[in-house]
Amino acid sequence: MSETNALMAQSGFWLHPSIVLLLGALIIPLLKGVAQQSYRIALALVFIFLVFQTSIGIHGQFEVNGLEIITGRADKLSLVFAYVFSLITLIATIYSLHVKDNIQHVTAFIYAAAATGVAFAGDLITLYVFWEMMMLASVWLIWRRQSATSYASGYRYLLVHAVSGVTLLGGIVLLYSQTGSLAFEQMRADNLAVYLILIGFLINAAVPPLHAWLPDAYPEATITGAIFLSALTTKTAVYTLLRGFPGTEFLIWMGVVMALWGVIYAALVNDIRRLLAYHIISQVGYMVAGVGMGTAMAINGSAAHAFTHILYKAVLFMGAGAVIYMTGKSKVTELGGLYKYMPLTFLLYMVGAFSISSFPLFSGFVSKTMILEAAALDRMALAWLLLTMAGVGTFISTGLKLPYFVFFAKDSGLRPKEAPWNMILAMGIAAFFCFFIGVYPTWLYNFLPEQPVNYNAFSLGHLYWEMQLLLFTALGFFLLLKYLAGVPKTSVDTDWVYRKAGPVIYQKLAALVRTTWRGFIDGSIGLMRRFWESLGQTYGSRGPIGQTWSIGLTTIWVFLLVALYGLYIVLF
């Protein structure tokens, strides 16, 4: 019996939360001031209510030309992601209350609705529609910063995700032609169709070398838009991997590479949001590795870590956004001494920093260690060791370097005020969940897909090992402090291929084409002249019919040249 049939205990009428949020977002431009702010909060609350009221089962099932469409497949796996997507939508909405930008507000809600739609999609067509909606909505959160850099970054972001969408669609079409089914269930990566689908998911998960779009685009987004971006795209991809590819072993090592790649580049960059963006790649690496392991412990660990990551990463991006909003600066080397003027921002940021660093009593400790435990139980010593090393790098960059050089260190001379109340409130709500989950993980564990959750994060062994690791990392950081300060430079990643090498290759290719084209034109003109002379000698003495034949052939020749020239103009 298929997974779809196993969920057929449906509960009558169901109102799709994504549809409500989509339609509700269209009303936002009609309102202004306090009325609009209140409406946005109310809409986000309704969204949360509808998500949490969704019962396990199949909802919104119908047929179109013989294709079975399921817009609402709700089980433990889809619900845990939908829950956190709805929570972060409310938190980010509160954070953005002071912003007067209707396009940004509408597209943010559409983006959140699309991500939730992916989580509930029971077939690949529904998934694809929401997948592309995510791309189209999210790019506006980058472009709305309205700078030359954000326009360029958004365009590159759009191109990369368009490739992801086309690859996914190609895989779906091939899979349907082979199997006659569009059900979104577990797949084996053993044919071209499934590999295309997997590649589409991996691009959105920011798996190296297909990852540079993330640290390129997220730091250039609007301050509030970056909260939605940090929460949704990569975690939606993690959900699709958990749904479609659990136990695919090569994902273990791709996840390990992500975890290490992210922390290495985070140590090199100077922009505070770029540093945090690289840590998204690193933390998603743990989730992807858990997908590859495929055991009940690993699947729960990946789902739990996606949940906690969305919340603590929101705290971190909100803290960084508050600093940028109040100072106008985003470089580590331009900041310092801010704890005196933004103490609440600093304290709340540190809740996120402790969470991502897996401090006991904070959320990351009860989720990330579950993935490490799964690796240990599977006797994957090398994967466990490398993921542990990545955890050290996370604490150094996010828990020590960024807060030290931004809030302490040498006074930058900046005298900002504390962030607006709505920013602080939003950070406070997310920080509360970071601490609440850290001290009472059972609340989160009850949502996880593999029940019962046989894991105790607070065993003496876990506590002793984690505290030892963190304390020695902190000692090393302060001993090497003078070598760890930010450097005002640009670190080149794999985006060099299309940002630097790509234009050079294009110019060389275009020059070659132009040279070849000129030679072709000169040769064609000479050939046409000789052809005309030959026709004149052959048909010129044969009267009007011969002349008409000559003119007709020449017209066809000229038409072909014009068509080729038009193609040349379009391409080059």
XYZ file of C-alpha atoms in Angstrom:
572
model
C 0.000 0.000 0.000
C 1.425 3.409 -0.988
C 2.096 6.183 1.476
C -0.736 8.176 -0.078
C -3.269 5.417 0.565
C -1.991 5.031 4.120
C -3.013 8.634 4.815
C -6.520 8.420 3.422
C -8.128 9.110 6.821
C -9.056 12.611 5.761
C -11.058 15.079 7.747
C -13.701 16.567 5.456
C -13.394 20.205 4.385
C -9.894 21.665 4.549
C -8.883 25.263 3.920
C -5.376 25.321 2.464
C -3.269 27.724 4.590
C -1.183 28.728 1.567
C -4.229 29.759 -0.469
C -5.535 31.868 2.415
C -2.155 33.584 2.793
C -1.836 34.130 -0.968
C -5.254 35.709 -1.321
C -4.870 37.664 1.899
C -1.586 39.141 0.698
C -3.329 40.774 -2.260
C -5.336 42.994 0.108
C -2.232 44.513 1.739
C -1.743 47.338 -0.840
C -5.324 48.504 -0.209
C -4.525 49.357 3.427
C -2.270 51.931 5.047
C -0.694 52.776 8.382
C -1.856 51.046 11.542
C -4.693 49.321 9.670
C -2.223 47.619 7.357
C 0.116 46.667 10.207
C -2.766 45.150 12.171
C -4.021 43.308 9.108
C -0.624 41.776 8.381
C -0.313 40.522 11.955
C -3.855 39.141 11.858
C -3.209 37.402 8.542
C -0.035 35.795 9.890
C -1.957 34.603 12.985
C -4.709 33.114 10.815
C -2.009 31.371 8.796
C -0.541 29.844 11.971
C -3.992 28.766 13.144
C -4.828 27.038 9.864
C -1.477 25.235 9.776
C -1.717 23.984 13.351
C -5.332 22.937 12.807
C -4.414 20.755 9.831
C -5.000 17.100 10.681
C -2.963 14.178 9.419
C -4.436 12.821 6.199
C -4.981 13.578 2.520
C -6.686 16.895 1.729
C -7.472 18.724 -1.490
C -7.366 15.641 -3.732
C -8.764 15.781 -7.288
C -8.014 14.687 -10.857
C -7.112 16.718 -13.941
C -7.072 14.828 -17.242
C -6.364 11.603 -15.420
C -3.596 13.107 -13.263
C -4.075 12.744 -9.500
C -3.391 16.073 -7.791
C -2.923 16.234 -4.011
C -2.483 19.761 -2.688
C -2.683 18.748 0.977
C -0.776 15.645 2.027
C -0.331 16.150 5.799
C 1.821 13.801 7.843
C 4.384 14.237 10.605
C 7.139 15.201 8.167
C 5.181 17.835 6.258
C 3.584 19.281 9.392
C 6.823 19.881 11.306
C 8.056 22.051 8.423
C 4.702 23.782 7.967
C 4.605 24.598 11.690
C 7.945 26.387 11.674
C 7.240 28.118 8.339
C 4.091 29.624 9.842
C 5.874 30.654 13.049
C 8.671 32.430 11.205
C 6.109 34.204 9.003
C 4.584 35.835 12.091
C 7.982 36.667 13.598
C 9.327 38.202 10.371
C 6.077 40.132 9.910
C 6.454 41.722 13.358
C 10.094 42.511 12.538
C 8.995 44.359 9.376
C 6.141 46.428 10.848
C 8.078 49.666 10.446
C 8.725 49.068 6.739
C 6.525 50.895 4.223
C 6.939 48.804 1.104
C 3.864 47.012 -0.190
C 5.756 45.004 -2.790
C 8.068 43.635 -0.129
C 5.189 42.696 2.195
C 3.108 41.028 -0.519
C 5.986 39.021 -1.979
C 7.142 37.932 1.488
C 3.719 36.433 2.207
C 3.556 34.809 -1.234
C 7.015 33.356 -0.604
C 5.954 31.905 2.776
C 2.731 30.546 1.266
C 4.668 28.862 -1.553
C 7.143 27.232 0.855
C 4.260 25.866 2.919
C 2.586 24.708 -0.291
C 5.680 22.649 -1.089
C 5.542 21.073 2.366
C 1.926 20.010 1.811
C 2.333 18.936 -1.836
C 1.455 15.293 -2.381
C 2.314 15.235 -6.080
C 5.174 16.584 -8.183
C 3.055 19.008 -10.235
C 1.757 20.782 -7.133
C 5.288 20.830 -5.771
C 6.627 22.328 -9.007
C 4.015 25.095 -9.105
C 4.809 26.190 -5.545
C 8.543 25.708 -6.194
C 8.499 28.221 -9.037
C 6.270 30.570 -7.040
C 8.958 30.613 -4.341
C 11.557 31.662 -6.889
C 9.482 34.467 -8.380
C 8.457 35.868 -4.996
C 11.790 35.600 -3.203
C 13.826 37.465 -5.817
C 11.819 40.624 -5.113
C 13.081 40.608 -1.519
C 16.549 41.061 -2.995
C 15.642 43.597 -5.662
C 13.655 45.762 -3.234
C 16.859 46.952 -1.652
C 17.116 48.933 -4.889
C 20.881 49.110 -5.237
C 23.032 48.205 -8.227
C 24.516 45.315 -6.274
C 21.131 43.958 -5.215
C 19.816 44.105 -8.785
C 22.833 42.177 -10.070
C 22.709 39.650 -7.210
C 18.967 39.182 -7.666
C 19.414 38.560 -11.373
C 22.051 35.883 -10.708
C 19.789 34.397 -8.022
C 16.927 34.285 -10.531
C 19.048 32.574 -13.187
C 20.312 29.890 -10.797
C 16.841 29.101 -9.490
C 15.431 29.105 -13.003
C 17.947 26.361 -13.785
C 16.771 24.536 -10.654
C 13.152 24.797 -11.811
C 13.849 23.678 -15.381
C 15.917 20.739 -14.140
C 13.157 19.747 -11.731
C 10.502 20.009 -14.438
C 12.583 17.937 -16.841
C 12.923 15.223 -14.222
C 9.182 15.275 -13.475
C 8.272 14.916 -17.162
C 10.730 12.059 -17.675
C 9.571 10.309 -14.500
C 5.932 10.534 -15.553
C 6.740 9.170 -19.013
C 8.467 6.192 -17.363
C 6.096 5.427 -14.503
C 2.788 7.144 -15.310
C 2.731 8.525 -11.745
C 3.276 11.987 -10.305
C 3.170 10.953 -6.631
C 5.819 12.680 -4.534
C 7.184 9.813 -2.508
C 10.553 8.232 -1.811
C 12.642 7.722 -4.957
C 15.758 5.783 -5.853
C 18.506 7.796 -7.541
C 19.133 5.237 -10.278
C 17.915 6.872 -13.494
C 18.144 10.192 -15.322
C 14.664 11.403 -14.333
C 15.286 10.976 -10.624
C 18.765 12.475 -10.867
C 17.328 15.592 -12.518
C 14.789 15.940 -9.709
C 17.545 15.462 -7.131
C 19.750 18.101 -8.784
C 16.847 20.569 -8.702
C 16.490 19.974 -4.965
C 20.257 20.196 -4.334
C 20.544 23.571 -6.069
C 17.958 25.040 -3.704
C 19.698 23.371 -0.759
C 22.883 25.282 -1.755
C 25.060 22.191 -2.030
C 28.592 23.073 -3.289
C 29.534 23.826 -5.989
C 25.934 24.931 -6.677
C 25.768 27.151 -3.600
C 27.321 30.526 -4.382
C 23.927 32.102 -5.135
C 23.153 32.100 -1.400
C 26.038 34.183 0.038
C 25.903 36.293 -3.128
C 22.219 37.211 -2.778
C 21.134 37.048 0.875
C 23.449 39.842 2.134
C 22.108 42.106 -0.625
C 18.447 41.588 0.276
C 16.409 44.067 2.246
C 16.942 43.934 5.999
C 13.544 42.366 6.628
C 13.474 40.290 3.447
C 16.628 38.475 4.505
C 14.715 36.932 7.438
C 12.324 35.180 5.055
C 15.170 34.204 2.742
C 17.249 32.691 5.543
C 14.278 30.598 6.687
C 12.535 29.219 3.639
C 14.366 28.233 0.443
C 17.069 25.929 1.797
C 14.811 24.379 4.431
C 12.142 23.684 1.822
C 14.858 21.871 -0.133
C 15.774 19.895 3.001
C 12.129 18.863 3.309
C 12.042 17.617 -0.286
C 15.256 15.635 0.280
C 13.813 14.094 3.446
C 10.660 13.185 1.559
C 12.252 11.921 -1.620
C 15.769 10.720 -0.883
C 16.294 9.421 2.672
C 19.145 6.930 2.854
C 20.867 8.156 -0.351
C 24.401 7.610 0.894
C 26.342 10.115 -1.194
C 24.275 12.864 0.461
C 26.175 12.117 3.693
C 29.424 13.323 2.188
C 27.813 16.196 0.323
C 26.432 17.317 3.673
C 29.840 17.010 5.309
C 31.395 19.117 2.532
C 28.670 21.739 3.028
C 29.262 21.876 6.778
C 33.001 22.428 6.351
C 32.774 24.693 3.297
C 30.408 27.050 5.076
C 32.513 27.485 8.206
C 35.742 27.958 6.237
C 34.303 30.752 4.104
C 32.510 32.291 7.072
C 35.913 32.734 8.705
C 37.185 34.621 5.638
C 34.406 37.098 4.865
C 34.047 40.595 6.301
C 30.344 41.341 5.794
C 28.272 40.257 8.814
C 25.289 38.994 6.816
C 27.567 37.195 4.361
C 29.190 35.463 7.328
C 25.763 34.353 8.543
C 24.786 33.296 5.006
C 27.758 30.940 4.816
C 26.649 29.435 8.099
C 23.296 28.640 6.517
C 25.211 26.451 4.063
C 27.118 24.870 6.935
C 24.062 24.135 9.061
C 22.055 22.803 6.121
C 25.024 20.492 5.583
C 24.181 18.720 8.847
C 20.606 18.247 7.634
C 21.682 16.902 4.237
C 24.098 14.497 5.945
C 21.242 13.297 8.136
C 19.114 12.687 5.039
C 21.905 10.577 3.611
C 22.192 8.490 6.755
C 18.484 7.723 6.498
C 18.013 6.139 9.941
C 15.122 7.112 12.210
C 17.523 9.036 14.454
C 19.067 10.875 11.483
C 15.711 11.743 9.879
C 14.449 13.124 13.178
C 17.711 14.992 13.653
C 17.495 16.655 10.216
C 13.858 17.656 10.717
C 14.516 18.935 14.243
C 17.608 20.848 13.137
C 15.685 22.466 10.279
C 13.074 23.604 12.829
C 15.600 25.030 15.294
C 17.794 26.474 12.547
C 14.975 28.565 11.114
C 14.399 30.144 14.528
C 17.962 30.741 15.666
C 19.104 31.861 12.234
C 16.236 34.350 12.258
C 17.537 35.734 15.567
C 21.020 36.067 14.080
C 19.848 37.745 10.867
C 17.507 40.018 12.805
C 20.359 41.039 15.097
C 22.643 41.729 12.140
C 19.808 43.567 10.382
C 19.205 45.733 13.432
C 22.888 46.706 13.485
C 22.825 47.577 9.776
C 19.537 49.472 10.141
C 20.803 51.595 13.038
C 24.409 52.158 11.876
C 24.319 51.894 8.102
C 27.401 49.641 8.337
C 27.683 45.943 7.541
C 31.422 45.218 7.633
C 33.059 43.673 10.685
C 35.995 46.067 10.267
C 33.655 49.094 10.391
C 31.929 48.126 13.642
C 32.819 47.766 17.304
C 31.776 48.878 20.787
C 28.043 48.686 20.084
C 27.032 46.771 23.215
C 26.766 50.049 25.149
C 24.215 51.467 22.716
C 22.361 48.340 21.561
C 22.391 46.082 24.643
C 19.092 44.309 23.911
C 20.143 43.562 20.349
C 23.404 42.130 21.677
C 21.751 39.927 24.320
C 19.157 38.559 21.923
C 21.774 37.976 19.240
C 23.769 35.902 21.731
C 20.748 33.629 22.300
C 20.914 32.818 18.585
C 24.702 32.489 18.761
C 24.517 30.018 21.661
C 21.817 28.077 19.829
C 23.741 27.684 16.570
C 26.858 26.782 18.574
C 24.977 23.953 20.362
C 25.299 25.289 23.886
C 23.348 23.171 26.374
C 19.960 24.707 27.238
C 19.685 26.238 23.769
C 17.860 24.775 20.782
C 20.771 23.801 18.553
C 22.075 21.489 21.266
C 18.980 19.274 21.177
C 18.855 19.014 17.367
C 22.384 19.089 15.958
C 23.668 16.536 18.466
C 20.931 14.154 17.303
C 22.545 14.048 13.836
C 25.972 13.478 15.388
C 24.509 10.710 17.528
C 23.055 9.085 14.396
C 26.511 9.148 12.782
C 28.048 7.611 15.902
C 25.414 4.852 16.085
C 26.065 4.031 12.407
C 29.799 3.847 13.186
C 30.516 6.633 10.707
C 33.565 7.883 12.575
C 34.931 10.117 9.804
C 31.588 11.843 9.174
C 31.130 12.339 12.943
C 34.627 13.831 13.276
C 34.264 16.226 10.330
C 30.826 17.423 11.426
C 32.201 17.994 14.935
C 35.036 20.059 13.433
C 32.463 22.132 11.562
C 30.732 22.776 14.892
C 33.973 24.242 16.257
C 34.163 26.601 13.279
C 30.553 27.653 13.831
C 31.228 28.707 17.416
C 34.373 30.590 16.406
C 32.689 32.664 13.677
C 29.115 33.149 14.860
C 29.434 32.767 18.624
C 32.753 34.543 19.166
C 34.180 36.481 16.211
C 31.070 38.332 15.057
C 29.753 39.391 18.491
C 33.231 40.260 19.779
C 34.270 42.492 16.887
C 30.810 44.023 16.353
C 29.705 44.645 19.947
C 33.037 44.822 21.772
C 36.645 45.196 20.526
C 37.777 48.656 19.449
C 35.120 51.354 19.665
C 34.144 52.320 16.122
C 32.896 55.741 17.176
C 29.349 54.890 16.150
C 26.622 55.938 18.578
C 23.445 54.211 17.389
C 20.209 53.982 19.301
C 18.596 50.681 20.203
C 16.634 49.020 17.410
C 12.889 49.830 17.059
C 10.507 48.057 19.428
C 9.050 45.755 16.767
C 12.522 44.491 15.825
C 13.308 43.777 19.461
C 9.944 42.074 19.987
C 10.423 39.824 16.966
C 13.927 38.907 18.101
C 12.569 38.253 21.587
C 9.878 35.844 20.341
C 12.360 33.855 18.255
C 14.890 33.893 21.116
C 12.204 32.585 23.482
C 11.656 29.561 21.241
C 15.423 29.007 21.061
C 15.585 28.809 24.852
C 12.250 27.031 25.350
C 13.161 24.209 22.954
C 16.599 24.010 24.550
C 15.205 23.354 28.028
C 12.077 21.436 26.965
C 12.933 19.567 23.727
C 9.986 17.189 24.170
C 7.738 19.915 22.745
C 9.660 19.742 19.454
C 10.297 16.003 19.574
C 6.535 15.349 19.614
C 6.318 16.894 16.134
C 9.076 14.779 14.561
C 8.289 12.219 11.839
C 9.806 9.101 13.436
C 8.014 8.297 16.706
C 8.900 7.566 19.436
C 11.993 9.771 19.622
C 14.494 7.699 21.578
C 17.070 10.381 22.246
C 18.276 12.130 25.383
C 20.383 15.188 24.598
C 21.088 15.805 28.284
C 23.007 12.634 29.043
C 26.221 13.235 30.988
C 28.282 12.111 28.017
C 26.705 14.669 25.669
C 26.939 17.478 28.206
C 30.541 16.745 29.135
C 31.710 16.445 25.531
C 29.889 19.554 24.294
C 31.026 21.826 27.138
C 34.578 20.609 26.804
C 34.532 21.317 23.070
C 33.045 24.797 23.497
C 35.313 25.896 26.329
C 38.510 24.820 24.573
C 37.312 26.506 21.374
C 36.745 29.761 23.294
C 40.189 29.484 24.862
C 41.776 29.020 21.435
C 39.850 31.987 20.042
C 41.086 34.434 22.679
C 44.640 33.124 22.471
C 44.646 33.724 18.713
C 42.488 36.840 18.794
C 44.895 39.094 16.902
C 44.876 36.711 13.948
C 41.095 36.428 13.740
C 40.070 40.036 13.197
C 38.185 40.800 10.019
C 40.076 41.845 6.897
C 38.511 44.343 4.448
C 38.705 42.175 1.342
C 36.485 40.142 -0.970
C 36.673 36.355 -0.733
C 36.123 34.619 -4.062
C 33.931 31.512 -4.110
C 32.694 29.333 -6.973
C 30.680 32.316 -8.175
C 34.007 33.378 -9.747
C 33.096 31.068 -12.627
C 30.096 33.124 -13.728
C 31.013 36.517 -12.250
C 34.638 36.771 -13.406
C 35.573 33.929 -15.747
C 32.158 33.868 -17.447
C 32.329 37.403 -18.895
C 35.918 36.826 -20.108
C 34.959 33.564 -21.810
C 31.921 35.262 -23.328
C 34.031 38.133 -24.677
C 36.541 35.731 -26.222
C 33.765 33.649 -27.749
C 31.975 36.749 -29.040
C 35.207 38.038 -30.622
C 35.731 34.668 -32.326
C 32.148 34.669 -33.586
C 32.480 38.242 -34.888
C 35.675 37.378 -36.752
C 34.091 34.255 -38.209
C 30.958 36.215 -39.081
C 32.914 38.880 -40.941
C 34.695 36.187 -42.901
C 31.383 34.519 -43.674
C 29.821 37.799 -44.850
C 32.811 38.690 -47.069
C 32.857 35.218 -48.556
C 29.086 35.222 -49.060
C 29.139 38.575 -50.822
C 31.901 37.398 -53.134
C 30.089 34.145 -53.793
C 26.835 35.998 -54.441
C 28.541 38.369 -56.897
C 30.025 35.480 -58.812
C 26.677 33.674 -58.670
C 24.914 36.784 -60.049
C 27.423 37.130 -62.860
C 27.004 33.455 -63.719
C 23.205 33.790 -63.709
C 23.439 36.873 -65.901
C 25.578 35.053 -68.417
C 23.340 31.983 -68.342
C 19.828 33.521 -68.190
C 20.343 37.135 -69.203
C 19.936 36.331 -72.863
C 16.789 34.258 -72.238
C 14.398 37.152 -71.722
C 12.060 38.020 -68.753
C 11.721 34.433 -67.483
C 15.426 34.034 -67.102
C 15.754 37.405 -65.390
C 12.936 36.546 -62.930
C 14.646 33.266 -62.044
C 17.886 35.138 -61.411
C 16.248 37.738 -59.170
C 14.320 35.061 -57.203
C 17.421 33.058 -56.344
C 19.246 36.201 -55.307
C 16.312 37.245 -53.053
C 16.388 33.871 -51.296
C 20.130 34.231 -50.741
C 19.748 37.721 -49.272
C 16.889 36.521 -47.040
C 19.090 33.762 -45.618
C 21.859 36.264 -44.899
C 19.430 38.632 -43.142
C 18.017 35.769 -41.029
C 21.501 34.676 -39.984
C 22.418 38.262 -39.157
C 19.300 38.592 -36.983
C 20.250 35.420 -35.120
C 23.740 36.836 -34.642
C 22.312 40.088 -33.197
C 20.100 38.188 -30.731
C 22.905 35.945 -29.489
C 25.835 38.357 -29.527
